[in-house]
Amino acid sequence: MPGDASSSDTPSRPFTDFPASPFRVDDAPGFDVCDWATAPADDGPDKSELKDRLADQVDAIHDLQRRLYAEAGQALLVVFQAMDAGGKDSTIRAVFSGVNPSGVQVTSFKAPTHRERDHDFLWRAVRALPAVGHIGVFNRSHYEDVLIARVHPERTGLPQDTAFWDERLRSIAAHERHLAFNRTVVLKFWLNLSQGEQKRRFLRRLQRPDKHWKFDEADVREREHWDDYMVAYQAAIRATHAAWAPWYVIPADHKPTARLIVARTIRQTLEAMDPDYPEVSAERAERLQRLAGSLKL
């Protein structure tokens, strides 16, 4: 690993310099899913301009990721949550398309395996955390265990009482606080999709043979539990939004706009983390110059 940061370099205060944004949750106790738009304003840029702006953000993320990797002193964990067809896969692909894959790790969380069920619910997420110098991307995450597991406790035999889920949310908040105090910056996105747009995306998948592989019949049945999911999301965001692990609620009905907002927020966060290439001593710099001289023809 480049750099020489020690595991003992734990900050006395966590990183909290996340970008201000109309999409950032500010009043966690008062957070209400009904207050947040699923679509951008009608007077926004056209798709061509959004694509150009996204390319600029991707270029900037690429440069910042190289600095983060070389510095090897801090990590960035980016969490994506959304309802089915919310655009997580395509957003991750678009935002990180220009980043060196050796410095980025994407983990997709499916239904827990038998081995994962033999451990506490955070175990599998802990195993996938990024090392310092890296960006970790969670496509779904530990939040699945307070979302789908809460909506369908009968599938796992979990209790249905509110106290149980409140305790799980406290565990997540404590876990993210621990990460923040141990050199991992935690940035969370909820891609906020409307029920109507989800229906349109499902229909497009059904009408295109090349998209059939992405369609799961269970996704349609899950629409019957939409209100229950909104209650679960609201509870999760209220309990786990923090200055060191904020939630950003992204209007996801228009994918090009959502991708740009996500990319800009990640770029601004990396800039605030201020990674830089390690400096070398004057003695080493002199040795390197002599070595360069010996290689000249």
C-alpha atoms as a PDB file:
ATOM      1  CA  MET A   1       0.000   0.000   0.000  1.00  0.00           C
ATOM      2  CA  PRO A   2       1.410   3.442  -0.899  1.00  0.00           C
ATOM      3  CA  GLY A   3       2.051   5.839   1.940  1.00  0.00           C
ATOM      4  CA  ASP A   4       3.136   5.147   5.480  1.00  0.00           C
ATOM      5  CA  ALA A   5       0.114   6.040   7.598  1.00  0.00           C
ATOM      6  CA  SER A   6      -0.062   4.090  10.826  1.00  0.00           C
ATOM      7  CA  SER A   7      -3.188   2.377  12.114  1.00  0.00           C
ATOM      8  CA  SER A   8      -2.699   4.430  15.285  1.00  0.00           C
ATOM      9  CA  ASP A   9      -3.436   7.665  13.392  1.00  0.00           C
ATOM     10  CA  THR A  10      -6.995   7.832  14.715  1.00  0.00           C
ATOM     11  CA  PRO A  11      -8.428  11.357  14.534  1.00  0.00           C
ATOM     12  CA  SER A  12      -9.603  13.000  17.748  1.00  0.00           C
ATOM     13  CA  ARG A  13     -12.661  14.232  15.865  1.00  0.00           C
ATOM     14  CA  PRO A  14     -14.416  12.679  12.903  1.00  0.00           C
ATOM     15  CA  PHE A  15     -14.687  14.225   9.472  1.00  0.00           C
ATOM     16  CA  THR A  16     -17.872  16.298   9.261  1.00  0.00           C
ATOM     17  CA  ASP A  17     -17.108  18.695   6.414  1.00  0.00           C
ATOM     18  CA  PHE A  18     -19.716  17.252   4.073  1.00  0.00           C
ATOM     19  CA  PRO A  19     -21.084  19.559   1.377  1.00  0.00           C
ATOM     20  CA  ALA A  20     -24.125  21.676   2.103  1.00  0.00           C
ATOM     21  CA  SER A  21     -26.912  20.761  -0.278  1.00  0.00           C
ATOM     22  CA  PRO A  22     -30.681  21.042  -0.647  1.00  0.00           C
ATOM     23  CA  PHE A  23     -30.590  17.233  -0.826  1.00  0.00           C
ATOM     24  CA  ARG A  24     -28.875  16.780   2.526  1.00  0.00           C
ATOM     25  CA  VAL A  25     -30.995  15.893   5.531  1.00  0.00           C
ATOM     26  CA  ASP A  26     -30.641  18.584   8.183  1.00  0.00           C
ATOM     27  CA  ASP A  27     -33.482  17.959  10.615  1.00  0.00           C
ATOM     28  CA  ALA A  28     -33.171  14.237  11.308  1.00  0.00           C
ATOM     29  CA  PRO A  29     -35.843  14.024  14.050  1.00  0.00           C
ATOM     30  CA  GLY A  30     -38.315  15.808  11.798  1.00  0.00           C
ATOM     31  CA  PHE A  31     -37.448  13.919   8.624  1.00  0.00           C
ATOM     32  CA  ASP A  32     -40.569  12.976   6.667  1.00  0.00           C
ATOM     33  CA  VAL A  33     -40.323  11.069   3.382  1.00  0.00           C
ATOM     34  CA  CYS A  34     -43.346  12.991   2.068  1.00  0.00           C
ATOM     35  CA  ASP A  35     -41.391  16.258   2.192  1.00  0.00           C
ATOM     36  CA  TRP A  36     -38.778  15.144  -0.347  1.00  0.00           C
ATOM     37  CA  ALA A  37     -39.240  15.369  -4.093  1.00  0.00           C
ATOM     38  CA  THR A  38     -38.671  12.335  -6.304  1.00  0.00           C
ATOM     39  CA  ALA A  39     -38.199  14.425  -9.463  1.00  0.00           C
ATOM     40  CA  PRO A  40     -36.025  17.487 -10.184  1.00  0.00           C
ATOM     41  CA  ALA A  41     -37.385  20.886 -11.113  1.00  0.00           C
ATOM     42  CA  ASP A  42     -38.697  21.128 -14.675  1.00  0.00           C
ATOM     43  CA  ASP A  43     -36.364  23.986 -15.614  1.00  0.00           C
ATOM     44  CA  GLY A  44     -33.147  21.979 -15.182  1.00  0.00           C
ATOM     45  CA  PRO A  45     -30.462  21.397 -17.831  1.00  0.00           C
ATOM     46  CA  ASP A  46     -31.150  19.111 -20.783  1.00  0.00           C
ATOM     47  CA  LYS A  47     -29.682  15.600 -20.982  1.00  0.00           C
ATOM     48  CA  SER A  48     -26.745  16.662 -23.133  1.00  0.00           C
ATOM     49  CA  GLU A  49     -25.636  19.322 -20.668  1.00  0.00           C
ATOM     50  CA  LEU A  50     -26.165  16.965 -17.727  1.00  0.00           C
ATOM     51  CA  LYS A  51     -23.938  14.395 -19.457  1.00  0.00           C
ATOM     52  CA  ASP A  52     -21.168  16.976 -19.964  1.00  0.00           C
ATOM     53  CA  ARG A  53     -21.390  18.122 -16.357  1.00  0.00           C
ATOM     54  CA  LEU A  54     -21.251  14.529 -15.149  1.00  0.00           C
ATOM     55  CA  ALA A  55     -18.101  13.915 -17.222  1.00  0.00           C
ATOM     56  CA  ASP A  56     -16.418  16.858 -15.471  1.00  0.00           C
ATOM     57  CA  GLN A  57     -17.326  15.442 -12.065  1.00  0.00           C
ATOM     58  CA  VAL A  58     -16.065  11.967 -13.015  1.00  0.00           C
ATOM     59  CA  ASP A  59     -12.727  13.434 -14.140  1.00  0.00           C
ATOM     60  CA  ALA A  60     -12.381  15.250 -10.825  1.00  0.00           C
ATOM     61  CA  ILE A  61     -13.261  12.117  -8.831  1.00  0.00           C
ATOM     62  CA  HIS A  62     -10.626  10.196 -10.790  1.00  0.00           C
ATOM     63  CA  ASP A  63      -7.905  12.657  -9.777  1.00  0.00           C
ATOM     64  CA  LEU A  64      -9.042  12.797  -6.157  1.00  0.00           C
ATOM     65  CA  GLN A  65      -9.184   8.998  -5.926  1.00  0.00           C
ATOM     66  CA  ARG A  66      -5.553   8.775  -7.078  1.00  0.00           C
ATOM     67  CA  ARG A  67      -4.557  11.191  -4.329  1.00  0.00           C
ATOM     68  CA  LEU A  68      -6.582   9.282  -1.752  1.00  0.00           C
ATOM     69  CA  TYR A  69      -4.888   6.015  -2.740  1.00  0.00           C
ATOM     70  CA  ALA A  70      -1.407   7.530  -2.622  1.00  0.00           C
ATOM     71  CA  GLU A  71      -2.020   9.230   0.716  1.00  0.00           C
ATOM     72  CA  ALA A  72      -3.356   6.018   2.319  1.00  0.00           C
ATOM     73  CA  GLY A  73      -4.528   7.827   5.415  1.00  0.00           C
ATOM     74  CA  GLN A  74      -8.308   7.744   5.155  1.00  0.00           C
ATOM     75  CA  ALA A  75     -11.084   5.838   3.396  1.00  0.00           C
ATOM     76  CA  LEU A  76     -14.436   6.775   1.900  1.00  0.00           C
ATOM     77  CA  LEU A  77     -17.501   4.547   2.247  1.00  0.00           C
ATOM     78  CA  VAL A  78     -20.381   5.440  -0.099  1.00  0.00           C
ATOM     79  CA  VAL A  79     -23.709   3.786   0.725  1.00  0.00           C
ATOM     80  CA  PHE A  80     -26.545   3.516  -1.811  1.00  0.00           C
ATOM     81  CA  GLN A  81     -30.076   2.549  -0.841  1.00  0.00           C
ATOM     82  CA  ALA A  82     -33.186   2.626  -3.015  1.00  0.00           C
ATOM     83  CA  MET A  83     -36.363   0.815  -3.821  1.00  0.00           C
ATOM     84  CA  ASP A  84     -36.188  -1.732  -6.660  1.00  0.00           C
ATOM     85  CA  ALA A  85     -35.437  -0.031 -10.020  1.00  0.00           C
ATOM     86  CA  GLY A  86     -34.168   3.035  -8.160  1.00  0.00           C
ATOM     87  CA  GLY A  87     -31.087   3.310 -10.367  1.00  0.00           C
ATOM     88  CA  LYS A  88     -28.355   2.191  -7.978  1.00  0.00           C
ATOM     89  CA  ASP A  89     -26.442   0.065 -10.501  1.00  0.00           C
ATOM     90  CA  SER A  90     -26.464   2.619 -13.293  1.00  0.00           C
ATOM     91  CA  THR A  91     -25.565   5.481 -10.936  1.00  0.00           C
ATOM     92  CA  ILE A  92     -22.591   3.601  -9.506  1.00  0.00           C
ATOM     93  CA  ARG A  93     -21.453   2.649 -13.005  1.00  0.00           C
ATOM     94  CA  ALA A  94     -21.758   6.226 -14.299  1.00  0.00           C
ATOM     95  CA  VAL A  95     -20.131   7.962 -11.322  1.00  0.00           C
ATOM     96  CA  PHE A  96     -17.181   5.606 -10.949  1.00  0.00           C
ATOM     97  CA  SER A  97     -16.624   4.887 -14.638  1.00  0.00           C
ATOM     98  CA  GLY A  98     -13.344   6.775 -14.744  1.00  0.00           C
ATOM     99  CA  VAL A  99     -11.880   5.628 -11.427  1.00  0.00           C
ATOM    100  CA  ASN A 100      -8.981   3.182 -11.157  1.00  0.00           C
ATOM    101  CA  PRO A 101     -10.645  -0.119 -10.160  1.00  0.00           C
ATOM    102  CA  SER A 102      -7.698  -1.032  -7.929  1.00  0.00           C
ATOM    103  CA  GLY A 103      -8.752   1.741  -5.554  1.00  0.00           C
ATOM    104  CA  VAL A 104     -12.522   1.162  -5.573  1.00  0.00           C
ATOM    105  CA  GLN A 105     -14.444  -1.816  -4.236  1.00  0.00           C
ATOM    106  CA  VAL A 106     -18.159  -2.250  -4.994  1.00  0.00           C
ATOM    107  CA  THR A 107     -20.099  -4.680  -2.813  1.00  0.00           C
ATOM    108  CA  SER A 108     -23.669  -5.697  -3.605  1.00  0.00           C
ATOM    109  CA  PHE A 109     -25.683  -6.999  -0.678  1.00  0.00           C
ATOM    110  CA  LYS A 110     -28.205  -9.706  -1.509  1.00  0.00           C
ATOM    111  CA  ALA A 111     -30.220 -11.876   0.844  1.00  0.00           C
ATOM    112  CA  PRO A 112     -27.933 -13.079   3.671  1.00  0.00           C
ATOM    113  CA  THR A 113     -26.245 -16.429   3.154  1.00  0.00           C
ATOM    114  CA  HIS A 114     -26.377 -19.204   5.764  1.00  0.00           C
ATOM    115  CA  ARG A 115     -22.882 -18.228   6.900  1.00  0.00           C
ATOM    116  CA  GLU A 116     -23.850 -14.571   7.227  1.00  0.00           C
ATOM    117  CA  ARG A 117     -26.911 -15.502   9.274  1.00  0.00           C
ATOM    118  CA  ASP A 118     -24.597 -17.271  11.723  1.00  0.00           C
ATOM    119  CA  HIS A 119     -23.146 -13.871  12.700  1.00  0.00           C
ATOM    120  CA  ASP A 120     -24.526 -10.563  13.900  1.00  0.00           C
ATOM    121  CA  PHE A 121     -26.277  -8.539  11.204  1.00  0.00           C
ATOM    122  CA  LEU A 122     -23.382  -6.079  10.758  1.00  0.00           C
ATOM    123  CA  TRP A 123     -20.762  -8.789  10.216  1.00  0.00           C
ATOM    124  CA  ARG A 124     -20.999  -9.006   6.450  1.00  0.00           C
ATOM    125  CA  ALA A 125     -20.839  -5.228   6.071  1.00  0.00           C
ATOM    126  CA  VAL A 126     -17.762  -4.995   8.293  1.00  0.00           C
ATOM    127  CA  ARG A 127     -15.990  -7.573   6.119  1.00  0.00           C
ATOM    128  CA  ALA A 128     -16.543  -5.370   3.058  1.00  0.00           C
ATOM    129  CA  LEU A 129     -15.288  -2.081   4.518  1.00  0.00           C
ATOM    130  CA  PRO A 130     -12.665  -0.207   2.481  1.00  0.00           C
ATOM    131  CA  ALA A 131      -9.064  -0.018   3.629  1.00  0.00           C
ATOM    132  CA  VAL A 132      -7.443   3.389   3.994  1.00  0.00           C
ATOM    133  CA  GLY A 133      -6.656   4.814   0.590  1.00  0.00           C
ATOM    134  CA  HIS A 134      -9.700   3.154  -0.942  1.00  0.00           C
ATOM    135  CA  ILE A 135     -13.286   4.000  -1.811  1.00  0.00           C
ATOM    136  CA  GLY A 136     -15.838   1.401  -0.795  1.00  0.00           C
ATOM    137  CA  VAL A 137     -19.240   1.422  -2.481  1.00  0.00           C
ATOM    138  CA  PHE A 138     -22.176  -0.446  -0.958  1.00  0.00           C
ATOM    139  CA  ASN A 139     -24.924  -1.292  -3.455  1.00  0.00           C
ATOM    140  CA  ARG A 140     -27.534  -1.837  -0.761  1.00  0.00           C
ATOM    141  CA  SER A 141     -25.906  -2.250   2.619  1.00  0.00           C
ATOM    142  CA  HIS A 142     -26.301  -3.001   6.307  1.00  0.00           C
ATOM    143  CA  TYR A 143     -29.505  -0.955   6.055  1.00  0.00           C
ATOM    144  CA  GLU A 144     -31.221  -3.892   4.374  1.00  0.00           C
ATOM    145  CA  ASP A 145     -31.399  -5.387   7.869  1.00  0.00           C
ATOM    146  CA  VAL A 146     -33.670  -2.554   9.033  1.00  0.00           C
ATOM    147  CA  LEU A 147     -35.583  -2.186   5.743  1.00  0.00           C
ATOM    148  CA  ILE A 148     -36.627  -5.419   4.018  1.00  0.00           C
ATOM    149  CA  ALA A 149     -36.010  -7.351   7.229  1.00  0.00           C
ATOM    150  CA  ARG A 150     -38.330  -4.946   9.054  1.00  0.00           C
ATOM    151  CA  VAL A 151     -41.021  -5.076   6.383  1.00  0.00           C
ATOM    152  CA  HIS A 152     -40.818  -8.895   6.261  1.00  0.00           C
ATOM    153  CA  PRO A 153     -39.777 -10.117   9.729  1.00  0.00           C
ATOM    154  CA  GLU A 154     -41.639 -13.358   9.064  1.00  0.00           C
ATOM    155  CA  ARG A 155     -38.925 -14.385   6.580  1.00  0.00           C
ATOM    156  CA  THR A 156     -36.250 -14.430   9.256  1.00  0.00           C
ATOM    157  CA  GLY A 157     -38.260 -15.014  12.405  1.00  0.00           C
ATOM    158  CA  LEU A 158     -37.269 -11.629  13.809  1.00  0.00           C
ATOM    159  CA  PRO A 159     -39.425  -9.851  16.384  1.00  0.00           C
ATOM    160  CA  GLN A 160     -41.976  -7.344  15.162  1.00  0.00           C
ATOM    161  CA  ASP A 161     -41.873  -4.988  18.116  1.00  0.00           C
ATOM    162  CA  THR A 162     -40.564  -1.458  17.607  1.00  0.00           C
ATOM    163  CA  ALA A 163     -38.018  -1.756  20.411  1.00  0.00           C
ATOM    164  CA  PHE A 164     -36.100  -4.440  18.514  1.00  0.00           C
ATOM    165  CA  TRP A 165     -35.763  -2.268  15.401  1.00  0.00           C
ATOM    166  CA  ASP A 166     -34.876   0.808  17.446  1.00  0.00           C
ATOM    167  CA  GLU A 167     -32.016  -1.174  18.956  1.00  0.00           C
ATOM    168  CA  ARG A 168     -30.793  -2.261  15.531  1.00  0.00           C
ATOM    169  CA  LEU A 169     -30.807   1.358  14.380  1.00  0.00           C
ATOM    170  CA  ARG A 170     -28.815   2.368  17.451  1.00  0.00           C
ATOM    171  CA  SER A 171     -26.299  -0.342  16.568  1.00  0.00           C
ATOM    172  CA  ILE A 172     -25.950   1.061  13.047  1.00  0.00           C
ATOM    173  CA  ALA A 173     -25.519   4.604  14.342  1.00  0.00           C
ATOM    174  CA  ALA A 174     -22.843   3.446  16.802  1.00  0.00           C
ATOM    175  CA  HIS A 175     -21.119   1.429  14.058  1.00  0.00           C
ATOM    176  CA  GLU A 176     -20.947   4.434  11.733  1.00  0.00           C
ATOM    177  CA  ARG A 177     -19.704   6.653  14.540  1.00  0.00           C
ATOM    178  CA  HIS A 178     -16.931   4.130  15.184  1.00  0.00           C
ATOM    179  CA  LEU A 179     -15.979   4.215  11.486  1.00  0.00           C
ATOM    180  CA  ALA A 180     -15.949   8.002  11.453  1.00  0.00           C
ATOM    181  CA  PHE A 181     -13.569   8.079  14.413  1.00  0.00           C
ATOM    182  CA  ASN A 182     -11.340   5.530  12.696  1.00  0.00           C
ATOM    183  CA  ARG A 183     -10.520   7.227   9.398  1.00  0.00           C
ATOM    184  CA  THR A 184     -13.506   6.064   7.343  1.00  0.00           C
ATOM    185  CA  VAL A 185     -15.704   8.839   5.978  1.00  0.00           C
ATOM    186  CA  VAL A 186     -19.307   7.633   5.639  1.00  0.00           C
ATOM    187  CA  LEU A 187     -21.495   9.175   2.908  1.00  0.00           C
ATOM    188  CA  LYS A 188     -25.044   7.844   2.387  1.00  0.00           C
ATOM    189  CA  PHE A 189     -27.467   8.267  -0.508  1.00  0.00           C
ATOM    190  CA  TRP A 190     -31.119   7.342  -0.690  1.00  0.00           C
ATOM    191  CA  LEU A 191     -32.236   7.386  -4.319  1.00  0.00           C
ATOM    192  CA  ASN A 192     -35.803   8.535  -3.781  1.00  0.00           C
ATOM    193  CA  LEU A 193     -37.966   6.944  -6.479  1.00  0.00           C
ATOM    194  CA  SER A 194     -41.693   7.475  -6.948  1.00  0.00           C
ATOM    195  CA  GLN A 195     -44.052   4.548  -7.169  1.00  0.00           C
ATOM    196  CA  GLY A 196     -45.211   5.703 -10.594  1.00  0.00           C
ATOM    197  CA  GLU A 197     -41.679   5.862 -12.018  1.00  0.00           C
ATOM    198  CA  GLN A 198     -40.891   2.443 -10.594  1.00  0.00           C
ATOM    199  CA  LYS A 199     -43.906   1.054 -12.471  1.00  0.00           C
ATOM    200  CA  ARG A 200     -42.701   2.640 -15.723  1.00  0.00           C
ATOM    201  CA  ARG A 201     -39.219   1.161 -15.286  1.00  0.00           C
ATOM    202  CA  PHE A 202     -40.612  -2.276 -14.552  1.00  0.00           C
ATOM    203  CA  LEU A 203     -42.703  -2.095 -17.732  1.00  0.00           C
ATOM    204  CA  ARG A 204     -39.664  -1.097 -19.796  1.00  0.00           C
ATOM    205  CA  ARG A 205     -37.775  -4.081 -18.436  1.00  0.00           C
ATOM    206  CA  LEU A 206     -40.620  -6.380 -19.362  1.00  0.00           C
ATOM    207  CA  GLN A 207     -40.788  -4.954 -22.887  1.00  0.00           C
ATOM    208  CA  ARG A 208     -37.063  -5.341 -23.597  1.00  0.00           C
ATOM    209  CA  PRO A 209     -35.638  -8.876 -23.900  1.00  0.00           C
ATOM    210  CA  ASP A 210     -32.149  -7.608 -22.999  1.00  0.00           C
ATOM    211  CA  LYS A 211     -33.560  -6.374 -19.667  1.00  0.00           C
ATOM    212  CA  HIS A 212     -35.479  -9.517 -18.727  1.00  0.00           C
ATOM    213  CA  TRP A 213     -32.531 -10.829 -16.722  1.00  0.00           C
ATOM    214  CA  LYS A 214     -32.877  -7.862 -14.375  1.00  0.00           C
ATOM    215  CA  PHE A 215     -36.518  -8.533 -13.630  1.00  0.00           C
ATOM    216  CA  ASP A 216     -37.559 -10.437 -10.544  1.00  0.00           C
ATOM    217  CA  GLU A 217     -41.245 -11.283 -10.197  1.00  0.00           C
ATOM    218  CA  ALA A 218     -40.927 -10.694  -6.463  1.00  0.00           C
ATOM    219  CA  ASP A 219     -40.228  -7.016  -7.186  1.00  0.00           C
ATOM    220  CA  VAL A 220     -43.824  -6.568  -8.321  1.00  0.00           C
ATOM    221  CA  ARG A 221     -45.134  -8.188  -5.146  1.00  0.00           C
ATOM    222  CA  GLU A 222     -42.955  -5.865  -3.054  1.00  0.00           C
ATOM    223  CA  ARG A 223     -44.856  -2.878  -4.468  1.00  0.00           C
ATOM    224  CA  GLU A 224     -47.759  -3.957  -2.279  1.00  0.00           C
ATOM    225  CA  HIS A 225     -45.599  -3.050   0.732  1.00  0.00           C
ATOM    226  CA  TRP A 226     -44.557   0.397  -0.530  1.00  0.00           C
ATOM    227  CA  ASP A 227     -45.994   2.296   2.440  1.00  0.00           C
ATOM    228  CA  ASP A 228     -44.304  -0.078   4.875  1.00  0.00           C
ATOM    229  CA  TYR A 229     -40.966   0.542   3.162  1.00  0.00           C
ATOM    230  CA  MET A 230     -41.458   4.311   3.401  1.00  0.00           C
ATOM    231  CA  VAL A 231     -42.077   3.964   7.136  1.00  0.00           C
ATOM    232  CA  ALA A 232     -38.905   1.875   7.463  1.00  0.00           C
ATOM    233  CA  TYR A 233     -36.817   4.357   5.453  1.00  0.00           C
ATOM    234  CA  GLN A 234     -38.123   7.244   7.491  1.00  0.00           C
ATOM    235  CA  ALA A 235     -37.239   5.518  10.760  1.00  0.00           C
ATOM    236  CA  ALA A 236     -33.780   4.559   9.487  1.00  0.00           C
ATOM    237  CA  ILE A 237     -32.867   8.042   8.288  1.00  0.00           C
ATOM    238  CA  ARG A 238     -34.192   9.705  11.434  1.00  0.00           C
ATOM    239  CA  ALA A 239     -32.148   7.389  13.666  1.00  0.00           C
ATOM    240  CA  THR A 240     -28.868   7.253  11.716  1.00  0.00           C
ATOM    241  CA  HIS A 241     -28.362  10.644  10.099  1.00  0.00           C
ATOM    242  CA  ALA A 242     -25.408  12.304  11.824  1.00  0.00           C
ATOM    243  CA  ALA A 243     -22.911  15.072  11.171  1.00  0.00           C
ATOM    244  CA  TRP A 244     -20.267  12.368  10.578  1.00  0.00           C
ATOM    245  CA  ALA A 245     -22.562  10.053   8.547  1.00  0.00           C
ATOM    246  CA  PRO A 246     -25.140  12.183   6.726  1.00  0.00           C
ATOM    247  CA  TRP A 247     -27.957  11.101   4.451  1.00  0.00           C
ATOM    248  CA  TYR A 248     -28.564  12.745   1.081  1.00  0.00           C
ATOM    249  CA  VAL A 249     -32.022  12.200  -0.425  1.00  0.00           C
ATOM    250  CA  ILE A 250     -31.666  12.246  -4.206  1.00  0.00           C
ATOM    251  CA  PRO A 251     -34.653  12.747  -6.552  1.00  0.00           C
ATOM    252  CA  ALA A 252     -34.277   9.565  -8.586  1.00  0.00           C
ATOM    253  CA  ASP A 253     -37.110   9.750 -11.108  1.00  0.00           C
ATOM    254  CA  HIS A 254     -34.745  11.394 -13.623  1.00  0.00           C
ATOM    255  CA  LYS A 255     -31.550   9.342 -13.814  1.00  0.00           C
ATOM    256  CA  PRO A 256     -29.235  11.926 -15.486  1.00  0.00           C
ATOM    257  CA  THR A 257     -30.016  14.494 -12.787  1.00  0.00           C
ATOM    258  CA  ALA A 258     -29.643  11.956  -9.983  1.00  0.00           C
ATOM    259  CA  ARG A 259     -26.246  10.832 -11.292  1.00  0.00           C
ATOM    260  CA  LEU A 260     -24.964  14.398 -11.474  1.00  0.00           C
ATOM    261  CA  ILE A 261     -26.116  15.210  -7.933  1.00  0.00           C
ATOM    262  CA  VAL A 262     -24.480  12.063  -6.565  1.00  0.00           C
ATOM    263  CA  ALA A 263     -21.226  12.633  -8.470  1.00  0.00           C
ATOM    264  CA  ARG A 264     -21.016  16.268  -7.385  1.00  0.00           C
ATOM    265  CA  THR A 265     -21.606  15.343  -3.747  1.00  0.00           C
ATOM    266  CA  ILE A 266     -18.893  12.666  -3.842  1.00  0.00           C
ATOM    267  CA  ARG A 267     -16.465  15.041  -5.551  1.00  0.00           C
ATOM    268  CA  GLN A 268     -17.113  17.779  -2.990  1.00  0.00           C
ATOM    269  CA  THR A 269     -16.699  15.312  -0.131  1.00  0.00           C
ATOM    270  CA  LEU A 270     -13.366  14.063  -1.503  1.00  0.00           C
ATOM    271  CA  GLU A 271     -12.189  17.643  -1.958  1.00  0.00           C
ATOM    272  CA  ALA A 272     -13.064  18.383   1.668  1.00  0.00           C
ATOM    273  CA  MET A 273     -11.162  15.254   2.753  1.00  0.00           C
ATOM    274  CA  ASP A 274      -8.203  16.942   1.026  1.00  0.00           C
ATOM    275  CA  PRO A 275      -6.106  13.894   0.125  1.00  0.00           C
ATOM    276  CA  ASP A 276      -2.650  14.607  -1.241  1.00  0.00           C
ATOM    277  CA  TYR A 277       0.412  12.800  -2.481  1.00  0.00           C
ATOM    278  CA  PRO A 278       2.881  12.019   0.331  1.00  0.00           C
ATOM    279  CA  GLU A 279       5.820  14.373   0.579  1.00  0.00           C
ATOM    280  CA  VAL A 280       9.318  12.932   0.504  1.00  0.00           C
ATOM    281  CA  SER A 281      12.249  14.187   2.501  1.00  0.00           C
ATOM    282  CA  ALA A 282      14.804  16.493   0.924  1.00  0.00           C
ATOM    283  CA  GLU A 283      17.366  13.701   1.166  1.00  0.00           C
ATOM    284  CA  ARG A 284      15.129  11.246  -0.689  1.00  0.00           C
ATOM    285  CA  ALA A 285      14.241  13.863  -3.301  1.00  0.00           C
ATOM    286  CA  GLU A 286      17.953  14.398  -3.920  1.00  0.00           C
ATOM    287  CA  ARG A 287      18.540  10.639  -4.266  1.00  0.00           C
ATOM    288  CA  LEU A 288      15.689  10.407  -6.754  1.00  0.00           C
ATOM    289  CA  GLN A 289      17.167  13.218  -8.815  1.00  0.00           C
ATOM    290  CA  ARG A 290      20.531  11.440  -8.904  1.00  0.00           C
ATOM    291  CA  LEU A 291      18.787   8.245  -9.936  1.00  0.00           C
ATOM    292  CA  ALA A 292      16.990  10.116 -12.740  1.00  0.00           C
ATOM    293  CA  GLY A 293      20.325  11.479 -13.883  1.00  0.00           C
ATOM    294  CA  SER A 294      21.836   8.022 -14.059  1.00  0.00           C
ATOM    295  CA  LEU A 295      19.001   6.895 -16.349  1.00  0.00           C
ATOM    296  CA  LYS A 296      19.572   9.630 -18.919  1.00  0.00           C
ATOM    297  CA  LEU A 297      21.257   8.598 -22.151  1.00  0.00           C
END
